[in-house]
CSV table of C-alpha atoms in Angstrom, one decimal:
chain,number,residue,atom,x,y,z
A,1,MET,CA,0.0,0.0,0.1
A,2,ALA,CA,1.1,3.5,-0.8
A,3,ASP,CA,3.0,5.1,2.0
A,4,ASN,CA,1.3,8.4,2.8
A,5,SER,CA,2.4,8.8,6.7
A,6,GLY,CA,5.6,11.0,5.7
A,7,ALA,CA,5.9,14.3,4.4
A,8,SER,CA,6.5,13.1,0.8
A,9,LEU,CA,4.6,11.6,-2.1
A,10,ARG,CA,6.9,9.7,-4.4
A,11,VAL,CA,5.8,9.7,-7.9
A,12,GLY,CA,6.6,7.4,-10.9
A,13,MET,CA,5.5,8.5,-14.3
A,14,VAL,CA,5.3,6.4,-17.4
A,15,GLY,CA,5.7,8.3,-20.6
A,16,TYR,CA,7.6,11.6,-21.4
A,17,SER,CA,6.4,13.0,-24.4
A,18,PHE,CA,3.8,15.9,-24.8
A,19,MET,CA,1.7,14.8,-21.7
A,20,GLY,CA,4.8,13.7,-19.8
A,21,ALA,CA,6.4,17.1,-20.0
A,22,ALA,CA,2.9,18.7,-19.2
A,23,HIS,CA,2.8,16.4,-16.1
A,24,SER,CA,6.3,17.0,-15.1
A,25,GLN,CA,6.0,20.7,-15.1
A,26,ALA,CA,2.9,20.3,-12.7
A,27,TRP,CA,4.6,18.0,-10.3
A,28,ARG,CA,7.7,20.5,-10.1
A,29,THR,CA,5.4,23.6,-9.9
A,30,ALA,CA,2.7,22.7,-7.5
A,31,PRO,CA,4.6,22.7,-4.2
A,32,ARG,CA,6.3,25.9,-5.2
A,33,PHE,CA,2.9,27.9,-5.5
A,34,PHE,CA,0.5,25.7,-3.2
A,35,ASP,CA,0.9,24.9,0.5
A,36,LEU,CA,0.5,21.1,0.0
A,37,PRO,CA,0.0,18.4,2.6
A,38,LEU,CA,2.4,16.2,0.9
A,39,GLU,CA,5.6,17.2,-1.0
A,40,PRO,CA,5.6,15.7,-4.5
A,41,ARG,CA,8.9,13.9,-5.2
A,42,MET,CA,9.6,13.1,-8.8
A,43,ARG,CA,11.2,9.8,-8.0
A,44,VAL,CA,11.4,7.8,-11.3
A,45,LEU,CA,10.4,8.3,-15.0
A,46,GLY,CA,9.6,5.3,-17.1
A,47,GLY,CA,10.3,4.9,-21.0
A,48,ARG,CA,11.3,2.0,-23.3
A,49,ASN,CA,14.4,3.7,-24.8
A,50,PRO,CA,17.2,4.0,-22.2
A,51,ASP,CA,18.9,7.0,-23.8
A,52,ALA,CA,15.7,9.0,-24.6
A,53,VAL,CA,14.3,8.4,-21.1
A,54,ALA,CA,17.5,9.4,-19.3
A,55,ALA,CA,17.8,12.6,-21.4
A,56,ALA,CA,14.1,13.2,-20.6
A,57,ALA,CA,14.5,12.7,-16.9
A,58,GLU,CA,17.3,15.1,-16.9
A,59,ARG,CA,15.4,17.7,-18.8
A,60,LEU,CA,12.2,17.3,-16.8
A,61,GLY,CA,13.7,16.9,-13.4
A,62,TRP,CA,13.2,13.3,-12.5
A,63,GLU,CA,15.6,11.5,-10.1
A,64,THR,CA,15.8,8.0,-11.8
A,65,THR,CA,14.7,6.0,-14.8
A,66,GLU,CA,13.2,2.6,-15.6
A,67,THR,CA,13.0,1.1,-19.1
A,68,SER,CA,10.1,-1.2,-17.9
A,69,TRP,CA,6.8,0.2,-16.5
A,70,GLN,CA,6.5,-3.3,-14.6
A,71,ALA,CA,9.7,-2.5,-12.8
A,72,LEU,CA,8.4,1.0,-12.1
A,73,VAL,CA,5.2,-0.2,-10.6
A,74,ALA,CA,7.0,-2.8,-8.5
A,75,ARG,CA,9.4,-0.2,-6.9
A,76,ASP,CA,9.0,0.4,-3.1
A,77,ASP,CA,10.0,3.9,-3.5
A,78,VAL,CA,6.9,4.9,-5.6
A,79,ASP,CA,3.6,5.9,-4.0
A,80,LEU,CA,1.9,7.1,-7.2
A,81,VAL,CA,1.8,6.0,-10.8
A,82,ASP,CA,1.3,8.9,-13.4
A,83,VAL,CA,0.1,7.1,-16.7
A,84,CYS,CA,1.2,9.3,-19.8
A,85,THR,CA,1.1,6.7,-22.4
A,86,PRO,CA,-1.1,5.9,-25.4
A,87,GLY,CA,-4.5,4.6,-24.6
A,88,ASP,CA,-3.8,0.9,-25.5
A,89,THR,CA,-1.7,0.7,-22.4
A,90,HIS,CA,-3.8,2.6,-19.9
A,91,ALA,CA,-5.7,-0.5,-18.6
A,92,GLU,CA,-2.7,-2.7,-18.1
A,93,ILE,CA,-0.6,-0.2,-16.2
A,94,ALA,CA,-3.2,1.5,-14.1
A,95,ILE,CA,-4.7,-1.8,-12.9
A,96,ALA,CA,-1.2,-3.3,-12.1
A,97,ALA,CA,-0.3,-0.1,-10.2
A,98,LEU,CA,-3.6,-0.1,-8.4
A,99,GLU,CA,-3.2,-3.9,-7.4
A,100,ALA,CA,0.3,-3.1,-6.2
A,101,GLY,CA,-1.2,-0.4,-3.8
A,102,LYS,CA,0.0,2.6,-5.8
A,103,HIS,CA,-2.4,5.7,-6.2
A,104,VAL,CA,-2.9,6.4,-10.0
A,105,LEU,CA,-3.2,9.4,-12.2
A,106,CYS,CA,-4.2,8.4,-15.7
A,107,GLU,CA,-4.3,10.4,-18.8
A,108,LYS,CA,-7.8,10.6,-20.7
A,109,PRO,CA,-9.7,9.0,-22.4
A,110,LEU,CA,-9.5,6.4,-19.6
A,111,ALA,CA,-9.2,3.6,-21.9
A,112,ASN,CA,-9.5,2.4,-25.7
A,113,SER,CA,-13.0,0.6,-24.9
A,114,VAL,CA,-15.7,0.3,-22.5
A,115,ALA,CA,-14.7,-3.0,-21.4
A,116,GLU,CA,-11.2,-1.8,-20.4
A,117,ALA,CA,-12.6,1.1,-18.7
A,118,GLU,CA,-15.0,-1.1,-16.6
A,119,LYS,CA,-12.0,-3.3,-15.5
A,120,MET,CA,-10.3,-0.1,-14.5
A,121,VAL,CA,-13.2,1.1,-12.4
A,122,ALA,CA,-13.3,-2.3,-10.8
A,123,ALA,CA,-9.6,-2.1,-9.9
A,124,ALA,CA,-10.0,1.4,-8.6
A,125,GLU,CA,-13.1,0.6,-6.5
A,126,ALA,CA,-11.1,-2.4,-4.8
A,127,ALA,CA,-8.2,-0.3,-4.3
A,128,ALA,CA,-10.4,2.5,-2.7
A,129,GLY,CA,-11.1,0.1,0.1
A,130,ARG,CA,-7.4,0.1,0.9
A,131,GLY,CA,-7.1,3.8,0.8
A,132,VAL,CA,-5.8,4.2,-2.7
A,133,VAL,CA,-6.9,7.0,-4.9
A,134,ALA,CA,-7.6,6.8,-8.7
A,135,MET,CA,-8.1,9.9,-10.9
A,136,VAL,CA,-8.5,10.4,-14.6
A,137,GLY,CA,-6.8,13.7,-16.1
A,138,PHE,CA,-9.6,15.6,-17.8
A,139,THR,CA,-7.4,18.6,-16.9
A,140,TYR,CA,-9.5,21.4,-18.4
A,141,ARG,CA,-12.1,21.1,-15.5
A,142,ARG,CA,-9.3,22.9,-13.5
A,143,VAL,CA,-9.4,26.0,-15.8
A,144,PRO,CA,-10.6,28.8,-13.5
A,145,ALA,CA,-13.1,30.1,-15.9
A,146,ILE,CA,-14.7,26.5,-16.2
A,147,GLN,CA,-14.9,26.3,-12.5
A,148,LEU,CA,-16.7,29.6,-12.5
A,149,ALA,CA,-19.1,28.3,-15.1
A,150,ARG,CA,-19.9,25.2,-12.9
A,151,GLN,CA,-20.5,27.3,-9.9
A,152,LEU,CA,-23.0,29.6,-11.8
A,153,VAL,CA,-24.9,26.7,-13.2
A,154,ALA,CA,-25.1,25.2,-9.8
A,155,ASP,CA,-26.1,28.4,-8.2
A,156,GLY,CA,-29.1,28.5,-10.6
A,157,ARG,CA,-27.9,31.5,-12.5
A,158,ILE,CA,-28.8,30.2,-15.9
A,159,GLY,CA,-31.7,28.4,-14.8
A,160,THR,CA,-32.8,25.0,-16.4
A,161,VAL,CA,-30.2,23.9,-18.9
A,162,ARG,CA,-32.0,23.6,-22.4
A,163,HIS,CA,-29.0,23.5,-24.9
A,164,VAL,CA,-25.4,22.6,-24.6
A,165,ARG,CA,-23.0,23.6,-27.5
A,166,ALA,CA,-19.7,21.9,-27.1
A,167,GLN,CA,-16.8,22.0,-29.7
A,168,TYR,CA,-13.2,21.1,-30.0
A,169,LEU,CA,-11.6,22.5,-33.0
A,170,GLN,CA,-8.0,21.8,-34.1
A,171,ASP,CA,-6.1,21.9,-37.4
A,172,TRP,CA,-2.9,20.0,-36.5
A,173,ILE,CA,-3.6,17.2,-39.2
A,174,ALA,CA,-5.6,19.4,-41.7
A,175,ASP,CA,-2.6,19.1,-44.1
A,176,GLU,CA,-3.0,16.0,-46.0
A,177,ASP,CA,0.7,15.4,-46.0
A,178,ALA,CA,1.2,15.4,-42.2
A,179,PRO,CA,2.7,12.3,-41.1
A,180,LEU,CA,1.2,9.2,-39.4
A,181,SER,CA,1.5,9.2,-35.7
A,182,TRP,CA,0.3,6.8,-32.8
A,183,ARG,CA,-2.8,9.1,-32.5
A,184,LEU,CA,-4.0,8.0,-36.1
A,185,ASP,CA,-3.8,4.2,-35.3
A,186,LYS,CA,-6.8,2.8,-33.8
A,187,SER,CA,-5.0,0.0,-32.0
A,188,LYS,CA,-3.1,2.5,-30.0
A,189,ALA,CA,-5.5,5.4,-29.7
A,190,GLY,CA,-8.8,3.7,-29.7
A,191,SER,CA,-10.3,6.5,-31.8
A,192,GLY,CA,-9.3,9.7,-33.5
A,193,ALA,CA,-10.7,13.5,-32.8
A,194,LEU,CA,-13.8,11.5,-31.0
A,195,GLY,CA,-11.8,10.3,-28.2
A,196,ASP,CA,-8.7,12.3,-28.2
A,197,ILE,CA,-10.4,15.7,-28.0
A,198,GLY,CA,-14.1,14.9,-28.2
A,199,ALA,CA,-13.6,13.1,-24.9
A,200,HIS,CA,-12.7,16.6,-23.2
A,201,VAL,CA,-15.8,18.5,-24.2
A,202,ILE,CA,-18.1,15.5,-23.3
A,203,ASP,CA,-16.5,15.7,-20.0
A,204,LEU,CA,-16.7,19.5,-19.8
A,205,ALA,CA,-20.4,19.4,-20.8
A,206,GLN,CA,-21.3,16.9,-18.0
A,207,PHE,CA,-19.0,18.6,-15.4
A,208,VAL,CA,-20.1,22.1,-15.8
A,209,THR,CA,-23.9,21.2,-16.1
A,210,GLY,CA,-23.8,18.5,-13.6
A,211,GLU,CA,-25.8,16.2,-16.1
A,212,ARG,CA,-25.2,13.2,-18.0
A,213,VAL,CA,-25.5,12.5,-21.8
A,214,THR,CA,-28.4,9.9,-22.0
A,215,SER,CA,-28.5,9.2,-25.6
A,216,VAL,CA,-26.7,10.2,-28.9
A,217,THR,CA,-26.8,10.0,-32.6
A,218,GLY,CA,-23.7,10.6,-34.4
A,219,LEU,CA,-21.4,10.7,-37.5
A,220,LEU,CA,-17.6,10.1,-37.9
A,221,GLU,CA,-15.5,10.8,-40.9
A,222,THR,CA,-11.9,10.2,-42.1
A,223,PHE,CA,-11.1,12.9,-44.6
A,224,VAL,CA,-7.5,11.5,-45.4
A,225,LYS,CA,-7.4,7.7,-45.7
A,226,GLU,CA,-3.6,7.4,-46.0
A,227,ARG,CA,-0.6,9.6,-44.9
A,228,PRO,CA,3.1,9.6,-45.1
A,229,VAL,CA,4.9,7.2,-42.9
A,230,ALA,CA,7.2,8.8,-40.4
A,231,THR,CA,10.1,6.8,-39.0
A,232,GLU,CA,8.9,7.2,-35.5
A,233,PHE,CA,5.5,5.6,-36.2
A,234,THR,CA,5.6,2.3,-34.5
A,235,GLY,CA,5.2,-0.8,-36.6
A,236,LEU,CA,6.0,1.0,-39.7
A,237,SER,CA,9.1,2.2,-41.5
A,238,GLY,CA,10.1,4.8,-43.9
A,239,SER,CA,11.0,8.5,-44.2
A,240,GLY,CA,7.7,10.1,-44.5
A,241,GLY,CA,8.2,10.5,-48.3
A,242,ALA,CA,6.6,8.5,-51.0
A,243,GLU,CA,5.4,5.7,-48.7
A,244,ARG,CA,1.9,6.0,-47.0
A,245,GLY,CA,0.1,4.1,-44.4
A,246,PRO,CA,-3.5,3.9,-43.4
A,247,VAL,CA,-5.2,6.2,-41.1
A,248,THR,CA,-7.4,3.9,-39.0
A,249,VAL,CA,-9.3,6.6,-36.8
A,250,ASP,CA,-11.6,9.4,-37.4
A,251,ASP,CA,-10.6,12.8,-38.5
A,252,ALA,CA,-13.8,14.4,-37.2
A,253,ALA,CA,-16.9,13.6,-35.1
A,254,VAL,CA,-20.3,15.4,-34.8
A,255,PHE,CA,-23.3,14.0,-32.5
A,256,LEU,CA,-26.4,15.3,-31.1
A,257,ALA,CA,-27.3,14.5,-27.6
A,258,ARG,CA,-30.0,14.3,-24.9
A,259,MET,CA,-28.9,15.5,-21.5
A,260,SER,CA,-30.5,14.0,-18.3
A,261,GLY,CA,-32.1,17.3,-17.1
A,262,GLY,CA,-34.2,17.4,-20.4
A,263,GLY,CA,-32.0,19.5,-22.4
A,264,ILE,CA,-30.3,18.8,-25.8
A,265,GLY,CA,-26.7,19.0,-27.1
A,266,THR,CA,-24.8,19.5,-30.0
A,267,PHE,CA,-21.1,18.1,-30.0
A,268,GLU,CA,-18.3,18.4,-32.4
A,269,ALA,CA,-14.7,17.5,-32.4
A,270,THR,CA,-12.2,17.9,-35.5
A,271,ARG,CA,-8.6,18.2,-36.4
A,272,PHE,CA,-9.7,19.9,-39.8
A,273,ALA,CA,-10.7,23.5,-38.8
A,274,TYR,CA,-7.8,25.5,-40.1
A,275,GLY,CA,-7.2,28.5,-38.2
A,276,ARG,CA,-8.2,26.7,-34.8
A,277,LYS,CA,-5.3,25.5,-32.9
A,278,ASN,CA,-6.9,24.6,-29.6
A,279,SER,CA,-10.4,26.0,-29.6
A,280,ILE,CA,-12.5,24.5,-27.0
A,281,ARG,CA,-15.9,26.2,-27.1
A,282,LEU,CA,-18.8,25.5,-24.6
A,283,GLU,CA,-21.9,27.5,-24.6
A,284,ILE,CA,-24.8,26.6,-22.4
A,285,ASN,CA,-28.2,28.2,-22.7
A,286,GLY,CA,-30.6,28.0,-19.8
A,287,SER,CA,-34.2,29.2,-18.8
A,288,LYS,CA,-32.6,32.3,-17.1
A,289,GLY,CA,-29.4,32.9,-19.1
A,290,SER,CA,-26.3,31.6,-21.0
A,291,LEU,CA,-22.6,31.1,-20.3
A,292,ALA,CA,-20.0,30.9,-23.2
A,293,PHE,CA,-16.2,29.8,-23.0
A,294,ASP,CA,-13.5,29.5,-25.5
A,295,PHE,CA,-10.2,28.2,-24.4
A,296,GLU,CA,-8.4,30.2,-27.0
A,297,ASP,CA,-9.5,33.0,-24.7
A,298,MET,CA,-9.2,30.8,-21.4
A,299,ASN,CA,-9.1,33.7,-18.8
A,300,VAL,CA,-12.5,34.9,-19.8
A,301,LEU,CA,-16.1,33.6,-19.2
A,302,HIS,CA,-19.2,35.3,-21.0
A,303,PHE,CA,-22.3,35.3,-19.0
A,304,PHE,CA,-25.7,36.5,-19.8
A,305,ASP,CA,-28.5,37.3,-17.3
A,306,ALA,CA,-31.9,37.3,-19.0
A,307,SER,CA,-33.4,39.0,-15.9
A,308,GLU,CA,-31.6,42.3,-16.8
A,309,ASP,CA,-33.4,45.3,-18.5
A,310,PRO,CA,-33.4,44.4,-22.4
A,311,ALA,CA,-32.3,47.8,-23.2
A,312,THR,CA,-28.9,47.3,-21.7
A,313,ALA,CA,-28.7,43.5,-21.3
A,314,GLY,CA,-25.9,41.7,-23.0
A,315,PHE,CA,-23.2,39.2,-22.5
A,316,ARG,CA,-21.0,40.2,-19.6
A,317,ARG,CA,-17.2,39.5,-20.1
A,318,ILE,CA,-15.8,38.2,-16.8
A,319,VAL,CA,-12.1,38.2,-16.6
A,320,VAL,CA,-11.5,35.3,-14.2
A,321,THR,CA,-8.2,36.2,-12.6
A,322,GLU,CA,-9.5,37.5,-9.3
A,323,PRO,CA,-8.0,36.0,-6.0
A,324,GLN,CA,-11.4,34.6,-5.1
A,325,HIS,CA,-11.6,32.6,-8.4
A,326,ALA,CA,-10.7,29.0,-8.1
A,327,TYR,CA,-6.8,28.4,-7.7
A,328,VAL,CA,-6.1,32.0,-9.0
A,329,GLY,CA,-5.0,33.4,-5.7
A,330,HIS,CA,-2.1,31.2,-5.5
A,331,TRP,CA,-0.5,32.9,-8.7
A,332,TRP,CA,-0.3,36.3,-9.9
A,333,PRO,CA,-1.8,39.7,-9.1
A,334,ALA,CA,-5.4,40.2,-10.4
A,335,GLY,CA,-5.5,40.5,-14.3
A,336,HIS,CA,-2.3,38.5,-14.9
A,337,GLY,CA,-3.7,35.6,-16.8
A,338,LEU,CA,-3.0,31.9,-16.5
A,339,GLY,CA,-1.9,29.6,-19.3
A,340,TYR,CA,-2.3,25.9,-20.5
A,341,GLU,CA,0.1,24.5,-18.1
A,342,HIS,CA,-1.6,25.8,-15.0
A,343,ALA,CA,-4.7,23.5,-15.2
A,344,PHE,CA,-2.1,20.6,-14.8
A,345,THR,CA,-0.7,22.1,-11.7
A,346,HIS,CA,-4.2,22.5,-10.3
A,347,GLN,CA,-4.8,18.8,-11.1
A,348,VAL,CA,-1.7,17.9,-9.1
A,349,VAL,CA,-2.9,20.0,-6.3
A,350,ASP,CA,-6.4,18.6,-5.9
A,351,LEU,CA,-5.0,15.0,-6.3
A,352,VAL,CA,-2.4,15.5,-3.6
A,353,GLU,CA,-4.9,17.1,-1.4
A,354,GLY,CA,-7.4,14.2,-1.9
A,355,ILE,CA,-4.7,11.7,-1.0
A,356,ALA,CA,-3.6,13.5,2.1
A,357,ALA,CA,-7.3,13.8,3.2
A,358,GLY,CA,-8.2,10.3,2.4
A,359,THR,CA,-10.8,11.6,-0.3
A,360,HIS,CA,-11.3,10.7,-3.9
A,361,PRO,CA,-10.9,13.8,-6.1
A,362,ALA,CA,-12.9,13.9,-9.1
A,363,PRO,CA,-12.8,13.1,-12.1
A,364,THR,CA,-12.6,9.5,-10.8
A,365,PHE,CA,-12.2,6.5,-12.9
A,366,ALA,CA,-16.2,6.2,-12.7
A,367,ASP,CA,-16.4,9.6,-14.2
A,368,GLY,CA,-13.9,8.4,-17.0
A,369,LEU,CA,-16.1,5.4,-17.6
A,370,ALA,CA,-19.1,7.5,-18.1
A,371,VAL,CA,-17.3,9.6,-20.9
A,372,GLN,CA,-16.0,6.2,-22.3
A,373,ARG,CA,-19.7,5.0,-22.7
A,374,VAL,CA,-20.8,8.1,-24.5
A,375,LEU,CA,-17.8,7.6,-26.9
A,376,ASP,CA,-18.6,4.1,-27.5
A,377,ALA,CA,-22.2,5.2,-28.1
A,378,VAL,CA,-21.4,7.6,-30.6
A,379,GLU,CA,-19.2,5.0,-32.4
A,380,ARG,CA,-22.1,2.5,-32.5
A,381,SER,CA,-24.6,5.2,-33.8
A,382,ALA,CA,-22.2,6.3,-36.5
A,383,ALA,CA,-21.6,2.6,-37.5
A,384,ALA,CA,-25.5,1.6,-37.5
A,385,GLY,CA,-27.5,4.8,-37.4
A,386,GLY,CA,-30.1,6.0,-35.0
A,387,TRP,CA,-30.1,6.9,-31.4
A,388,VAL,CA,-28.0,5.1,-29.0
A,389,GLU,CA,-27.8,5.2,-25.0
A,390,PRO,CA,-24.3,5.2,-23.5
C-alpha cells in the first residue's frame, strides 16, 4: 500500500512526450505555489528507450529512470503512478499499479474501450477500500473560468439547462501530408478526434452542467485515408516521403445528444478546422441565461443574465483572474492571466490534497467510464445509425 504517512509523495511517471512534459511541469510547480500537505517527489521516469528516457529525466527533473513500466510499478519507493502513455496501455498499467497499492493518475480518455474502462473502475473501487486513490486527467476542468461556469450553473444563475453546444476545434492534421503518428492508429489510440479531443468536451459538458449525456446520434468521418509514414511511427518504416500508411481513426466527429435534465446538446470534434489551434468552445443556454467559453481566450467567461433590462442587457465579459476565483489566488496579481500549463498544476494540487485527506478527487475512474460510454455510443450510432444510449 502507498506510504502516505510521511511528508512526501513519491511519484513514478510512465511516458515523457507531450503529456509527460506537461505533467512533469505540474509536479515540479505545484509545491512551489501551493501549500500542499504532501511534498511531491519526482522519483522515477519510465520509458522504453534508455537513452531517450535518461535525457528526458534530466530535462524534466526526474531523479531516476526505468525502461520497464512493470519495474517502475514494483518499486518500493513509488507511492503514485502517473500514466502518460497511449490509450492501449492505460488499463494494463493502471490496474497493475492499483493492485500494487499505488495511487494512480491516468491520462484521458481512460481506456480504448468500455470493457477496459470497466475493469479499471473495478480495480479502482477495490483499491479504494485500501485507501488508494485513482483519478483520470480531464485537465480542462481545472481552468478557473470553467470552475466559475460550473458554480454559476450550480447556483441556478442560468436556470434549467436547455441547450449545450460543445466544440473542440484543431487543425494539426488538416494538411494531407501531415505524417502518421500513434494518434492516427486505432489499435493504440482507440479512436481519433472523437476520443482524443471529443472526450474533453463531453466531460466538460457533463461537469459544468452537472448532468449526463443519456443518448446520442452521431457521424464520424476520415477525410484523409492515408498519410506519409514517419520513421517514429511504431510498426511501420520509412522516411515520410512517398510511402504512405493507413489512417484507421476518425478525423472528425459530430453528434447530437440528450441530457439527463431534459435539454439537448450538439457536440463537434475535428482536427480539420484550419485556423483553430486549440479552440474548446462551450456554450450553455438555460431558462434564465447563458454561459460561453473558448479556451483560446481561457481567462474569460461570458455570462448573460436574462433578468436584466433588455435595453442594456448583453453578454458580460468576466475576466477570471481575481483572487476569489478557483486556484487564482496562488498565482499572480489580479488581471495577470494563466496559461495551458496551470490546469495541470491544479490537477496535481487537487490530487495531492485528496490523497492526504483520504478522499477521492474527481474526475474518478467512474467519471472516465461515463465519458467512455458516450464515446462508444457515438461510434455505435455512426456505424449503425439512429439514437444510441451510452
